[in-house]
Short mmCIF file of C-alpha atoms in Angstrom, two decimals:
data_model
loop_
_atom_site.label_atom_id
_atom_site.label_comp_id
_atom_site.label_asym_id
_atom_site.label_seq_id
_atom_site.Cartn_x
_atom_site.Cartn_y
_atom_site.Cartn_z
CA UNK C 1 0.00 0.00 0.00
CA UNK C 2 1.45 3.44 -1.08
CA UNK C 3 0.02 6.85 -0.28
CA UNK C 4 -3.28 4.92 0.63
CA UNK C 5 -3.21 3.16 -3.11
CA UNK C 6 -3.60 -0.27 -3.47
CA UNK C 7 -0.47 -1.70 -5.34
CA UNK C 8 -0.01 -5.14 -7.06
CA UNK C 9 1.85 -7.94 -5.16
CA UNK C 10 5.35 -9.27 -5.92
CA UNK C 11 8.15 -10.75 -4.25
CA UNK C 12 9.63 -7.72 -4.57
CA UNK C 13 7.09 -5.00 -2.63
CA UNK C 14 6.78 -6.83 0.62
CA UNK C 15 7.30 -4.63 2.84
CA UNK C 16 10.13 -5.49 5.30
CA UNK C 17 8.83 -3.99 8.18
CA UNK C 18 5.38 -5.45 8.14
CA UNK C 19 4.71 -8.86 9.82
CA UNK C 20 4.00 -11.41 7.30
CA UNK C 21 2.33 -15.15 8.03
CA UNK C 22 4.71 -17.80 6.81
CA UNK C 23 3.84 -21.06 7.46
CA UNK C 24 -0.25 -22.88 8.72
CA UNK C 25 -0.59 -25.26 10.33
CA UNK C 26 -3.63 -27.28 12.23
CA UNK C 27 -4.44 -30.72 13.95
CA UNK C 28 -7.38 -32.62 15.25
CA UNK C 29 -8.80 -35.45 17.69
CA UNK C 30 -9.02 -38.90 15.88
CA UNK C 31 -13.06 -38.68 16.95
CA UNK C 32 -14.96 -37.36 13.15
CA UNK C 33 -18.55 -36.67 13.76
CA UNK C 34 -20.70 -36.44 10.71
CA UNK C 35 -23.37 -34.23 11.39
CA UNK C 36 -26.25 -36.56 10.08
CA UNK C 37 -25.63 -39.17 12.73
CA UNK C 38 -25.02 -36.88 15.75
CA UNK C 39 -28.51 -36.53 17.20
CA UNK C 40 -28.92 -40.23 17.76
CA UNK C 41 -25.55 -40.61 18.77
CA UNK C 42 -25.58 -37.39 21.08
CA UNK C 43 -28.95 -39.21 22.92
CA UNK C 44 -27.46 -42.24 22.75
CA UNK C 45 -24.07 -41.76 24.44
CA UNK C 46 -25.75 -39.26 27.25
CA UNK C 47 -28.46 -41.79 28.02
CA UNK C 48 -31.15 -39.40 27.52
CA UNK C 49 -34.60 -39.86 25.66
CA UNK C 50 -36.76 -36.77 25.18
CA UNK C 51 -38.19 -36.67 21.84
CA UNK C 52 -38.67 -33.15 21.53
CA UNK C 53 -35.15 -31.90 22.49
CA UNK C 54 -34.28 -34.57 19.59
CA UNK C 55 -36.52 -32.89 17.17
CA UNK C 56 -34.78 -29.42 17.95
CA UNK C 57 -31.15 -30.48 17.77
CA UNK C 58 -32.29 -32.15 14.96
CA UNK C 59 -33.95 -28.85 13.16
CA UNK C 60 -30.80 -27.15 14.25
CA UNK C 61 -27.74 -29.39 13.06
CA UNK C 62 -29.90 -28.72 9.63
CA UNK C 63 -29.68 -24.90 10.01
CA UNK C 64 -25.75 -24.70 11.04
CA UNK C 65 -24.91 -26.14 7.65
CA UNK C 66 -22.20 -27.98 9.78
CA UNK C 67 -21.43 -31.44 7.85
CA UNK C 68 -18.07 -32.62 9.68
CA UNK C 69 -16.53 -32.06 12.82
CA UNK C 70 -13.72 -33.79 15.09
CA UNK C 71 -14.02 -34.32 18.70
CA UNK C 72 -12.15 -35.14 21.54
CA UNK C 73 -15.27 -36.88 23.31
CA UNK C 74 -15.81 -40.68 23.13
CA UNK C 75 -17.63 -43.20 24.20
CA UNK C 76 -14.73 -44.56 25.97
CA UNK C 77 -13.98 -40.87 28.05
CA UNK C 78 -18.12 -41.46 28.87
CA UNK C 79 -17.15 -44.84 29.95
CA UNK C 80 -14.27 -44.00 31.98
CA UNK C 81 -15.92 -40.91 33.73
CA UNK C 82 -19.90 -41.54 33.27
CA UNK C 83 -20.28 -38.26 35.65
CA UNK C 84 -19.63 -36.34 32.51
CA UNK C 85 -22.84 -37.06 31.64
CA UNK C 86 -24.47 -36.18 35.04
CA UNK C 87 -26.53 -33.37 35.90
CA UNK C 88 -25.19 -31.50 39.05
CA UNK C 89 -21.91 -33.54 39.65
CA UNK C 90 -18.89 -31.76 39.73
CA UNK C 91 -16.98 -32.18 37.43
CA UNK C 92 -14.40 -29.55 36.32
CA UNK C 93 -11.50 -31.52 38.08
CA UNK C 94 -12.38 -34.17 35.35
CA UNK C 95 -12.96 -32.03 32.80
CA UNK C 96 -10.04 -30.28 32.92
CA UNK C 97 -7.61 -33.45 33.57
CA UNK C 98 -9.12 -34.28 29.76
CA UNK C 99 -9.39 -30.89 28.14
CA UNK C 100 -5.36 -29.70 29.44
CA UNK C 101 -3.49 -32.86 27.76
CA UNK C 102 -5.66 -32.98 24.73
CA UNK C 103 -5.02 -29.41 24.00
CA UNK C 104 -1.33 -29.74 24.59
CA UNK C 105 -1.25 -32.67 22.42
CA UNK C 106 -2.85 -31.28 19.66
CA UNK C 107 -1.35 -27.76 19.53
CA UNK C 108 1.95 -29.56 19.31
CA UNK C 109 0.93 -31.27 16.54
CA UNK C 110 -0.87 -28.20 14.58
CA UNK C 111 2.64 -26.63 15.51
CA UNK C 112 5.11 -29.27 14.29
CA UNK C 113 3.07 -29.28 11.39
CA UNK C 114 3.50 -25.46 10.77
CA UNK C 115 7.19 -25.87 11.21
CA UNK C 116 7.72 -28.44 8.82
CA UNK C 117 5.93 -25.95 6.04
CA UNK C 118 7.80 -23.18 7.34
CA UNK C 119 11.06 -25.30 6.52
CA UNK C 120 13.00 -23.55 9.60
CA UNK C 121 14.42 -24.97 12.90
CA UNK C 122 12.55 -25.08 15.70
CA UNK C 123 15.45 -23.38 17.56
CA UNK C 124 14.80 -20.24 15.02
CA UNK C 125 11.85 -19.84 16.98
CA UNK C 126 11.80 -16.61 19.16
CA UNK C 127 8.60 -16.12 20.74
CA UNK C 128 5.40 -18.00 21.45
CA UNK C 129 1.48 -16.91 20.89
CA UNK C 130 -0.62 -19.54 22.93
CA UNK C 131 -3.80 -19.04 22.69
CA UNK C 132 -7.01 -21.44 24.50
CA UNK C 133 -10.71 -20.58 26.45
CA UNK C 134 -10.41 -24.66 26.99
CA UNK C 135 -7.63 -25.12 30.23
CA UNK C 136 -7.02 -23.48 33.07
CA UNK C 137 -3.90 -24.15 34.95
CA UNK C 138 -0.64 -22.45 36.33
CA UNK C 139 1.90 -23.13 34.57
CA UNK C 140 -0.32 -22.34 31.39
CA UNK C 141 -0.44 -24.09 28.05
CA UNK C 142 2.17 -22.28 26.57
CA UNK C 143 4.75 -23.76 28.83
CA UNK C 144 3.54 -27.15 27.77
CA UNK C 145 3.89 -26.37 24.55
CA UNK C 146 7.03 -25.39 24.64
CA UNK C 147 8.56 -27.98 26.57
CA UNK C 148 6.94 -30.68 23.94
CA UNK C 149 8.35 -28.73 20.72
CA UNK C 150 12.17 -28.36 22.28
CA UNK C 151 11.60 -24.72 22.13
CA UNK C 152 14.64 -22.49 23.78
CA UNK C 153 14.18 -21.91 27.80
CA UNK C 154 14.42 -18.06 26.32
CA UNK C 155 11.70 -18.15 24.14
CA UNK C 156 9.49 -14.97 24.97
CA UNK C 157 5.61 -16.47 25.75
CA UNK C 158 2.40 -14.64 25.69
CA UNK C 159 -0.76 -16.52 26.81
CA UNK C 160 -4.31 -15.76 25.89
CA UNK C 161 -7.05 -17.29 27.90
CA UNK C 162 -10.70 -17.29 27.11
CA UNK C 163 -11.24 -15.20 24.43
CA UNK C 164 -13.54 -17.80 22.46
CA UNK C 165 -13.89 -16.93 18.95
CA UNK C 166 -12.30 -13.88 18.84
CA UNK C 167 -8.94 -15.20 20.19
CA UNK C 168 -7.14 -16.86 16.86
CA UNK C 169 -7.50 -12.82 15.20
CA UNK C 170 -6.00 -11.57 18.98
CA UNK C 171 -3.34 -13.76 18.98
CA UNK C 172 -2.68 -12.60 15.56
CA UNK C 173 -2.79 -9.61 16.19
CA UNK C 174 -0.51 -9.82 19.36
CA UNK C 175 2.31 -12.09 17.25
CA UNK C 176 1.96 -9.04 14.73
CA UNK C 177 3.27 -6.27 17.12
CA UNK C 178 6.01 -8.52 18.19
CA UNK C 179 6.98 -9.10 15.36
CA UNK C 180 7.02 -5.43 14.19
CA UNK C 181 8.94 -4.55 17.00
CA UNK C 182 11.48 -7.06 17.37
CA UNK C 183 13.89 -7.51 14.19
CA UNK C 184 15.17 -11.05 13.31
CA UNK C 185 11.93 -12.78 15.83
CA UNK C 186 10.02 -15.40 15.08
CA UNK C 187 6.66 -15.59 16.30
CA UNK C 188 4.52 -19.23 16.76
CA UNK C 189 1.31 -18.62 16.92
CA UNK C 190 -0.52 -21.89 18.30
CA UNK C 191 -4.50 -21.93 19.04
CA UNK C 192 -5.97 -25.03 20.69
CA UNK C 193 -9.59 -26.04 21.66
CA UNK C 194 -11.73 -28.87 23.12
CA UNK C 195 -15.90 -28.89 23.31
CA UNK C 196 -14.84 -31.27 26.72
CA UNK C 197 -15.04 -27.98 29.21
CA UNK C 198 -18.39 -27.80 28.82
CA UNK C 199 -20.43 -30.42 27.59
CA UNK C 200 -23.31 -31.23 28.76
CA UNK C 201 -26.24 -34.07 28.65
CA UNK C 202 -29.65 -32.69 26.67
CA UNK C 203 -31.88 -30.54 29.38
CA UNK C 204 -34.80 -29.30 28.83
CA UNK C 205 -34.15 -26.46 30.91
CA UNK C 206 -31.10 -25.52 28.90
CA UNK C 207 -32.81 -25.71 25.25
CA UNK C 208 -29.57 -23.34 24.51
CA UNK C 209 -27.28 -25.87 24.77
CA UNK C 210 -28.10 -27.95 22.01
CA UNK C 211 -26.81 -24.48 20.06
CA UNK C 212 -23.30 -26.04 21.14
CA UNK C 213 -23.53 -29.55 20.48
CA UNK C 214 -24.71 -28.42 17.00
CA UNK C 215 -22.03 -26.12 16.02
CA UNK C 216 -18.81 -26.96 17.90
CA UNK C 217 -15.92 -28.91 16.80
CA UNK C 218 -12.02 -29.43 18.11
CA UNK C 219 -8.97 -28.98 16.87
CA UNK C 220 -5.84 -27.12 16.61
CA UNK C 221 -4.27 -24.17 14.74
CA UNK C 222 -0.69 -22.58 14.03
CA UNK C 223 1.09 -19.73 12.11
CA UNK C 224 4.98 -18.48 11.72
CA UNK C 225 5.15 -14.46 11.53
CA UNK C 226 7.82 -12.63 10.98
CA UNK C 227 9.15 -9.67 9.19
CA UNK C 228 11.42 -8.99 6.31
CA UNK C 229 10.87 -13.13 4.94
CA UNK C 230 14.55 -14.74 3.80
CA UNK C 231 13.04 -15.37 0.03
CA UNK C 232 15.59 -18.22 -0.03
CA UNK C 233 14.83 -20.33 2.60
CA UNK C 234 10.55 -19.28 3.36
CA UNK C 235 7.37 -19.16 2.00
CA UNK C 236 5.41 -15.32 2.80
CA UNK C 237 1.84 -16.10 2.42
CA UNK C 238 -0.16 -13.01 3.95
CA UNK C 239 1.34 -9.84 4.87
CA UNK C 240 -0.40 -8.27 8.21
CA UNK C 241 -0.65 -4.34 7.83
CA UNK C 242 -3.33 -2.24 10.37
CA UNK C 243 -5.07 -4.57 13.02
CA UNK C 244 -8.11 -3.26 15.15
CA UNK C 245 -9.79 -4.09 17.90
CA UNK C 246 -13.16 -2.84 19.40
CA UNK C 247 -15.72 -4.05 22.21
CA UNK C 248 -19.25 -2.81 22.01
CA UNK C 249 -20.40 -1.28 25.78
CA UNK C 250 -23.14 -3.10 27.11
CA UNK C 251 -23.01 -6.63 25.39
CA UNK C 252 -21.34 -8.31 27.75
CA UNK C 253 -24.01 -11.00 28.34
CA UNK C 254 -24.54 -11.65 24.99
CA UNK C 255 -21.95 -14.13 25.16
CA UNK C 256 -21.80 -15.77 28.11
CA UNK C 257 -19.39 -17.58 29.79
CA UNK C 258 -18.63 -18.72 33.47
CA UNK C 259 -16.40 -21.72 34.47
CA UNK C 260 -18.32 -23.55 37.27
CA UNK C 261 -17.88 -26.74 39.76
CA UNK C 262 -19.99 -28.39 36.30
CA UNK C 263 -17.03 -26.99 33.72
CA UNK C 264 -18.49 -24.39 31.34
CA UNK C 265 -21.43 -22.96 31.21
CA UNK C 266 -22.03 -21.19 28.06
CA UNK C 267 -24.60 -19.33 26.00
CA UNK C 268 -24.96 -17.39 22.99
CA UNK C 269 -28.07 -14.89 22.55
CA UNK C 270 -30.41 -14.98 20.17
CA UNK C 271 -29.55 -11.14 19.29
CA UNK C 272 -25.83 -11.78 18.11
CA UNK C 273 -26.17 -12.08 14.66
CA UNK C 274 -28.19 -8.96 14.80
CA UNK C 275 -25.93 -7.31 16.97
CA UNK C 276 -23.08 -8.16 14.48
CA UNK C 277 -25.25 -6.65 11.39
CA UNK C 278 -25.35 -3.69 13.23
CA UNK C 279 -21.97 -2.96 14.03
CA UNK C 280 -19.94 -4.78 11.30
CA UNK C 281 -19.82 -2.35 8.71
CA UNK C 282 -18.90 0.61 10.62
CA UNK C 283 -15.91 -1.58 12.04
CA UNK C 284 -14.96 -2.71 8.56
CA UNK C 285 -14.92 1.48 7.78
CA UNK C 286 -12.83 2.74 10.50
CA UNK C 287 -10.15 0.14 9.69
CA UNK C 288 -10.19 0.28 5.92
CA UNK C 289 -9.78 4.06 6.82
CA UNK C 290 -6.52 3.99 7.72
CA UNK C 291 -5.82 2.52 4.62
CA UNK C 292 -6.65 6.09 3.19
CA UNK C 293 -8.67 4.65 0.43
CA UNK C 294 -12.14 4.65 -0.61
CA UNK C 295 -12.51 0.28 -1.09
CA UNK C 296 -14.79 -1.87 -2.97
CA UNK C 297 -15.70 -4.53 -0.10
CA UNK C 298 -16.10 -6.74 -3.29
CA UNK C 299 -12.50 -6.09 -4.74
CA UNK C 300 -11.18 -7.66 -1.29
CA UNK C 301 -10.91 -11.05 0.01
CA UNK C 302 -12.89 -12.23 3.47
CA UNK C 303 -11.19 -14.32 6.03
CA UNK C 304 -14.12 -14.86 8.95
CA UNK C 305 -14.33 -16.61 11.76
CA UNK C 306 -17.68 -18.41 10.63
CA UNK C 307 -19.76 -18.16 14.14
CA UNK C 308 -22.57 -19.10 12.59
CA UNK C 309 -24.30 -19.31 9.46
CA UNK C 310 -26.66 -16.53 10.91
CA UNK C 311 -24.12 -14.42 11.65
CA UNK C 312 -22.21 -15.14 7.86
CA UNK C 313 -25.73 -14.09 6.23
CA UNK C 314 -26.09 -11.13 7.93
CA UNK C 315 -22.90 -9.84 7.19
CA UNK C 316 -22.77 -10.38 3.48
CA UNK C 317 -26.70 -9.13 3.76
CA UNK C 318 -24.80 -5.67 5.73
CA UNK C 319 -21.96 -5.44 3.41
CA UNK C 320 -23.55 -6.47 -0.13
CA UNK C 321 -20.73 -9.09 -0.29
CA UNK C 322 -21.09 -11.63 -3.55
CA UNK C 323 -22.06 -15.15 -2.33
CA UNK C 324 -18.55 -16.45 -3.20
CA UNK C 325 -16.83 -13.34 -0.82
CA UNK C 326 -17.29 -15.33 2.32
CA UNK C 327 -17.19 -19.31 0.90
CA UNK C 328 -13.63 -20.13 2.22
CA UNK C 329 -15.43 -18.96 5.90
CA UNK C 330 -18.58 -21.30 4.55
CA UNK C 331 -16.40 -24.20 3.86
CA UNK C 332 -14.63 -23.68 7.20
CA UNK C 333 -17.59 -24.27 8.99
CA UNK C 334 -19.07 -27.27 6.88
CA UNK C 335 -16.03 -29.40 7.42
CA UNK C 336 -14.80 -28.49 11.11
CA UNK C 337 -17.47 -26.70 12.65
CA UNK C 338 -16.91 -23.58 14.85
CA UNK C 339 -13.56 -24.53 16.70
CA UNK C 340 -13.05 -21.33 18.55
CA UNK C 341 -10.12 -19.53 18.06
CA UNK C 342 -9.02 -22.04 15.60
CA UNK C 343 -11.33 -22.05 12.78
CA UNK C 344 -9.42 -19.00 11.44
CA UNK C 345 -6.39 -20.84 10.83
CA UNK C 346 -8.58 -23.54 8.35
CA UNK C 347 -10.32 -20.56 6.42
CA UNK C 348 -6.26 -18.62 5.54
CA UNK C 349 -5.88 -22.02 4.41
CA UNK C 350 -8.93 -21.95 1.93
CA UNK C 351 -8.41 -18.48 0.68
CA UNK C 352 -4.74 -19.99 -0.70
CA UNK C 353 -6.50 -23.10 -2.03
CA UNK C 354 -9.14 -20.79 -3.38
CA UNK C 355 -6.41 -18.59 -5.03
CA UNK C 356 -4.50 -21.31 -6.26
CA UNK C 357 -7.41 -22.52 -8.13
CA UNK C 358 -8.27 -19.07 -9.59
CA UNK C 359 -4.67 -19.01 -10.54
CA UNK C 360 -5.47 -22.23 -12.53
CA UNK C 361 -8.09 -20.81 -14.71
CA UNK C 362 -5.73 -17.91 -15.78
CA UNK C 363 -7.94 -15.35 -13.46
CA UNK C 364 -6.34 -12.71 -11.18
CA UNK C 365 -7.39 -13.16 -7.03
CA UNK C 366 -7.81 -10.45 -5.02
CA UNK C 367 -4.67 -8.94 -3.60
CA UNK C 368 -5.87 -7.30 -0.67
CA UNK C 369 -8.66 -8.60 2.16
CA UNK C 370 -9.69 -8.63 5.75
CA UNK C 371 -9.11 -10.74 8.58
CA UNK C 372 -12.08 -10.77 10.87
CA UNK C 373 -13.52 -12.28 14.32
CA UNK C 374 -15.81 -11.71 16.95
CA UNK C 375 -15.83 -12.96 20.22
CA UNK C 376 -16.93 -12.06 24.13
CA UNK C 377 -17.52 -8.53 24.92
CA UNK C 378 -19.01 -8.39 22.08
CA UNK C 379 -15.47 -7.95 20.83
CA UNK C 380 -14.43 -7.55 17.22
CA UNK C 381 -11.19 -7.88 15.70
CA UNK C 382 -10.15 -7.07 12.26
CA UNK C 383 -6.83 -7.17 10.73
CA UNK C 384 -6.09 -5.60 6.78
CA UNK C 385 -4.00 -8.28 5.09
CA UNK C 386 -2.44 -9.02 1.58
CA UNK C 387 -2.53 -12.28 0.03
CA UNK C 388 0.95 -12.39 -1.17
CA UNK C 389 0.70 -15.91 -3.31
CA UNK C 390 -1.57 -13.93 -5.64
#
């Protein structure tokens, strides 16, 4: 970008001092739920029988547009601690015994994954991103992690607890301005999540739950950042220029979470799609401002964390976005679900399989495009990026 003009991409405009994403990187539990057989299976497993809560998740796996998912639940956790699957036992002891090695486990593997792409040493890493809403415990995740890649005892971490959806963007955003402001670093980035912490048997005096088990999936997520990319030995994919975040007063119960003796209890109001409508284009404004341009929202490319469908058809509804503008976040969520702070690790990796295939048919991709979330707070973050494989 020069004198708020777009420019066109080559190996030889990337900026030096702007953060770039190198390497992706994700992993998942061995479980795969297919979305067709999770309603019986979902009764089944909890021991439950109530045909109307059936009917609903039923009407509302439909409605997510969810087809695949991985999970770190099993019949075989159920078996070995049945009080999962209790109402008023506590459980978080149990929960979290699960939810802290299965995170670990997978974020190492997301990560070793991303450092295999990235084609670097692991000892070339400088600083760590951890980010999870699915652990608690002192020392964190990050430590974990770093002790089961070999990182260096001086490795520089910075941990991001519950932030939910929003949090893959965050850490993003936080591995950015490390980046920028330490020459020679290299940033991991690693995002991990497990449905465990707070799943629950079918009530019917938490019809809001079955939101969850219809949506949700697991998995794992990592990027490399850095600045001023050795051309010889790595791979830029996305350079990171302005990032922005904003929380909207007064929302803070629209999504709701609270870790109790039970493990989470969470809830998502009705009004958050609507909420995001409202506010998402004004957002999308102020940071495309300080681009100093006047943009066509349709000349740019659209990396969301998919929420929700809802929340997806609002947006392009708000922002007159083409049907294809937001299919790499569409795809995200038909083949893993919502996994948190993940999920926006698997859609970067759709927008390059999407450009590759433009590529293929001799078209030109868009160049430049946004990196968005939302999360808790109601908390949006947005980061202006530029697709450098174009």
């Amino acid at each position: 970008m020069e004198n708020g003009e777009f420019v066109q991409c080559s190996s030889n405009n990337i900026d030096p001092k702007k953060a770039t994403v190198l390497a992706l990187g994700k992993a998942f539990p061995h479980q795969l739920v297919l979305q067709d057989f999770l309603v019986d299976a979902y009764f089944k497993i909890t021991n439950r029988h109530d045909p109307d809560l059936k009917q609903k998740l039923t009407r509302l796996c439909k409605t997510t547009s969810v087809k695949t998912r991985y999970v770190v639940m099993s019949e075989e956790i159920l078996t070995r601690y049945p009080e999962l699957a209790m109402e008023g036992v506590p459980t978080v002891k149990q929960r979290l015994d699960i939810c802290n090695t299965a995170v670990t486990e997978m974020a190492i593997e997301a990560s070793n994954s991303c450092i295999k792409k990235w084609g670097r040493s692991v000892s070339d890493i400088t600083h760590l991103v951890y980010v999870s809403s699915s652990e608690a415990r002192l020392p964190g995740g990050d430590l974990y992690l770093a002790k089961g890649l070999g990182l260096r005892p001086n490795t520089q971490r910075v941990m991001l607890y519950f932030s939910g959806c929003s949090g893959g963007v965050a850490g993003l955003r936080v591995a950015k301005d490390i980046a920028e402001n330490n020459p020679g670093s290299r940033v991991l980035l690693a995002t991990s999540e497990t449905t465990i912490i707070g799943y629950r048997p079918p009530n019917a005096d938490r019809p809001y739950d079955l939101v969850g088990v219809a949506l949700f999936g697991d998995g794992a997520g990592a990027m490399i950042i850095g600045c001023d990319p050795d051309l010889g030995a790595e791979t830029p994919l996305f350079e990171l220029h302005t990032s922005l975040q904003r929380f909207l007063p007064e929302t803070e119960k629209i999504i709701d979470g609270r870790l109790t003796e039970e493990g989470i209890s969470f809830r998502l109001d009705r009004e958050l799609p609507r909420i995001i409508e409202d506010n998402v284009q004004d957002f999308c404004d102020e940071l495309m401002g300080f681009c100093g341009t006047d943009v066509d929202y349709n000349g740019l490319f659209w990396a969301v964390h998919p929420g929700g469908p809802a929340i997806l058809n609002k947006m392009e509804k708000k922002l007159q976005l083409l049907p294809e503008k937001l299919s790499a976040s569409r795809r995200a969520l038909a083949d893993y679900g919502n996994a948190s702070s993940n999920t926006i690790v698997y859609v970067l990796e759709y927008i390059l399989e999407e450009t590759k295939r433009v590529e293929e048919d001799q078209k030109l991709g868009e160049e430049w495009g946004l990196i968005l979330a939302f999360g808790p707070g109601i908390t949006f973050e947005g980061i202006v990026t530029r697709n450098l494989t174009v």
